[in-house]
Steps between C-alpha positions, in 0.01 A plus 500: 500500500135590490281428202297750305192432712666629817223678694700774677456838328665737752878534500767737627682482168441344158787435258426457130744283305723221632818593318809574708383850594156379609621190682767691691252772591241250622753310710632817662149631567397172659796478737449866592156407633277596208221262409607458138342350189714427193315464169642328190301467179702199378493146644849530649673768705784610279501821295827486308666294776328169435620180344321272256554132433494273200462120490561474877876516433575858407456827688566851371533826692306769317638807674737430790832454325745659740487764770717761669494624862511138622848485651588544870330814629279523190141619509347175375662265755393748770145490362492120503636488855249760613218288355644182659574355155879501523510122560278444193646746246867424438713716271728325252781719358580514132867500401646817663776510237241522222130479585432648155695424184461717189588314182534630148659340192850599618427617854463357850450742787461366855296713743622421855378614840680812623552834328880468493500145351241617247721789388797263473296261285392784271858620457621147418227470237539851355861601580504790251209662686649499850473873560142512371406196708639651820287810451194294409526281812574803719168655397299176517637409840435845646141497375440139603625554853300823536164333437280411797259223404465358850394796712125520548523875452666462161171483312308757701483877490477724197676438171722801570602380846580151373702637210688739729597224745619270223701770325666612824624150561621468140696827521719565195351199314142634528491661150535154344204349688223554244716477187412197283755225555583478129565875484731483802694207353535689171617814683773292666633428150433125482474347153168336400614144581612596851184706550285200408696271733469744792129558449366154410411443869257794477248248372485346850259774625311477167655813358730607220817710543328783311225508766667391823641790703856472628366510855291185453783323318721588798237364741500170312878475523495598868255219581720235340855629452475676835398191694496189283226292336283241671224248432246353747540128562191326364419775248280808497188313615660471843416867555130439432489201734690684772294818488179293492610321816563832673168657393281208600678421826461863613125530453492596134333326207577441134254452218614368165276507190374828646461783249446856624256697287518838675683675781227668702557873559277748683575854613857478376575194716520130421223280637606156377446292187218361291567155360396365164154364574404787729642405841624803696797485736560791737827644630643847575828398331537353152843422353489462124802298391387428147536691174500872577304612194232237555487604866415859413305454178298186575491445877493856637348674197581847377184631664674456837819679397592864471538646151874531558530133596295391199747682274792328673346158452424567135865596444640187667710283271544132572829314466590295195370143540730204549477168321627177652606180329510188717716202398511147642854387421651153516834629622650507850520871585535458877880507463520799263613849604257657745447810289232670295574584139419805292551391140572749220450297179700727267662840460324568169291780651786647704679678217387841632280657764237566235498134397440397864206739516360363176535143631303581814222665303497226235469217753300654785280760324450342158168660409356370173751220443401156375482267803714223353760744364522670839522168690791382284682832547432492874610137534828575326595828667330563837734452801375248754534423870562133583461344844477153647323449833616138499858626531418761763327244721641159398339321796149596384393188311170664405696722261618221270584130517859409583720540195268766354442874526216752482614808309325831443582760235345842544499829313301815430233480231223723363140447609343590161221238444516551124868408502421177683212417266232534770345839424138516617518171689398467864791469742318407821341187352818380330335521155818650354680166535297364208667738254725314255705815443551533876629145523727554199652814654557315827675211327737736319590679824540173691752379243690827525502487880634144489806653333538743793486199732763325290740793552457466877494119518677345197324190370168581668312604185531148356368339820169681541227262612221758518466878471237772521485878477312740724393805296387847618142379450563211740646744752189718478268200525658349810608812693233750384771751408446786255646399166688209658729736692648276770708782649231765540565856394768560241830598657571824315598831658137613529410191705816424696626561851313790661264524201370148562190459719556453871276304735232758577231611257261794505227265624516457877579140592594390146865397481715368217753218483671321214733558208366845405589663832799706611706195594526398139426193289624151566493256789678720753304815418162325515586335831614825661188677375284255695687563826464875455128477426450307824717753684287790383181312590623425853700816568809290573831470314473123480812451290710701745362291786592181319841628396572573865448129566142501624285197418150641469331173403403237758680188387306284746184556295653366180475140382800290411606409149577134447760354266228447241378861516388631161499883476285501186235285661510721810428804282184365335240544772343344804418160352850447364663611825277271708573213264871550551462522878285184510756316292775596744286398797425159346869450438582585862234260629634224278848553637 
C-alpha cells in the first residue's frame, strides 16, 4: 500500500472509501487494466467489514456476520475465483438445518436452507396457521426468485424500466412488492406473536417491519433460505487483505489515513479529488463508495447538482443505526450449535398490532424521553440478534482463546444524541465518550444485551470477562456515516428496489457503490455494487465474465500468504505490510 505522500496524481480511476463496495470496485478496476487508487480516511481498510482486537486474545467482526450467494454456483465464489482469491477466501457453512434460530419465551423457530424445509419448519412451529403460512411463503418465494441482484443491467436504466422488469418477473405476486412487511403479515391473518416472530429478522438490513417492503424482505430470505448461509474463514478482514493484494499486484495503489475533502467537478464531469490539505488527484472516473448523503452534500456540493437532484438528496432518509455489544466469555462455544439467534425477550408488547406499533415507536423513536428511563425500557424489551464468530470459525484462534468465545449482540437503536446524553458534543474527536450519562446508558444496555446472550448461550452471562458497546455515535465516528447509519439509505418503499440509486449519477464519470445503491444493504449488496461500478466504468459485465468461469486477475503477480499471515496487519498500510513480509522472509532464511 502506498502512503499519503505518494507522488502520483494522475489515475484512470479513483475509489473513495475502502468498505466492501469500494474495495471490490477497486480490485475489479485494477484487474480490468485501470490504473486505480483506493482512498480510505481511516488507518485500516475495512468499512463495516473490519475486525478489531482486544488484549491480543480477542477479535470481533463488526459487520461480516454471515452471507448468502456463497454456495456452489454463487456470485461471491465466482467473484473470488475471478480475482484469483478462491484459494485464500474459503466459505464455511452455517448449520443448513437452522442457520438462524428465533427464540421467544415459549418459542423456538429454526430457519433452514431451502424454501420447502423453511415452510415445513414454520408449519411445525405454528401448526394452526398452515394455510396462512403456505400463502405467505408462496408470495415471498415468488418475489425472492424474481429479483435480479447479480445482473449488471439490474441497476441501470430508468426507474420505470427497472420497475417494469422486476414486476414482470414477479407476475401475480407483484402487487405485494412495495407493501410494508408488517402490513402483509397482518393481511395474512397472523396474530401479533406470530407476526413478531416472522418479522424479527427485518432488523438484519437495519429496518423495521413497518418500513421494510415485502420485496426486500423476500430478497433477504432468497439470499439465505434460497441458498444457505456462509462465513469467510478467518473473518471479514480477509476480504480487505485479499482485495488489497489484488489492487496492488495489478498496478493500483491504496492510501489509508487519506481524507477526501472535495470531488472535483467541471463542466458536468468529474475531474478527480482534492484531499484534506490541498493535494489534487486527477481521474476521469471517481467511484464514491462512502455515505451517499455526504458524497452529494459535502464532497460534490449542491452547486454541482441539478435542482431536481438537490431535492432528491434533501429527501433521502438514512437507515436506523445499529448498536453492537461485544462480550468476551469464559465459556467454550466452539461446540455449540452453529446458528445465529434472534431473541425476543417477552411477548408483553405483542398483545395487539397496535401494541407492537407502540413498542417500535417507544424504543426506536423515543423523542423527549429521559435517557435512563429509555435505556432501561430498551434493555428489557428490544429484540436482539446474537452471533458468535468463534463458533462459525472454530479454528481461528485470533477470535478467542481455547475454551472461550467472542459473542456479539446487535440491534436497532435511535441516533438521537440527547437520548444518549451527548447532545452538542463533538463526534469526530470522541469528546462524547466523556459524558457520564452516555456511559450510564451504555452500561444499562450492555446488561440487557447480556440477557439476550444468555438466551442464546445459557450460562454465558455469568462468565463475561470483558464487554463493550458500540453506539451510533461510534459508528458515525469510525465510518463517517450520516447519523451512524451503517446500512445506508433506509429501506422503505420510497428507497427500495428500483427506487434506490443505481451506479450512474448525473455527473459524467462519477459512479456510486455501497449500501445505498440498488443492490441493497448488507455484505452481499455492497459487494455486488462494487462489481457493477467497475463494470460500468470499463464497459464490461465483469460479474458475468467471472460467473462464466473466467479468471480476470493474474495470479502470478500476487504474493503468497504464509501460515502466520495476519489480515488485519495487511490492511493497515505499506509499513505494516512490509513488516509482515520481512518477518516471513527472515523466518524462511532461518529455516
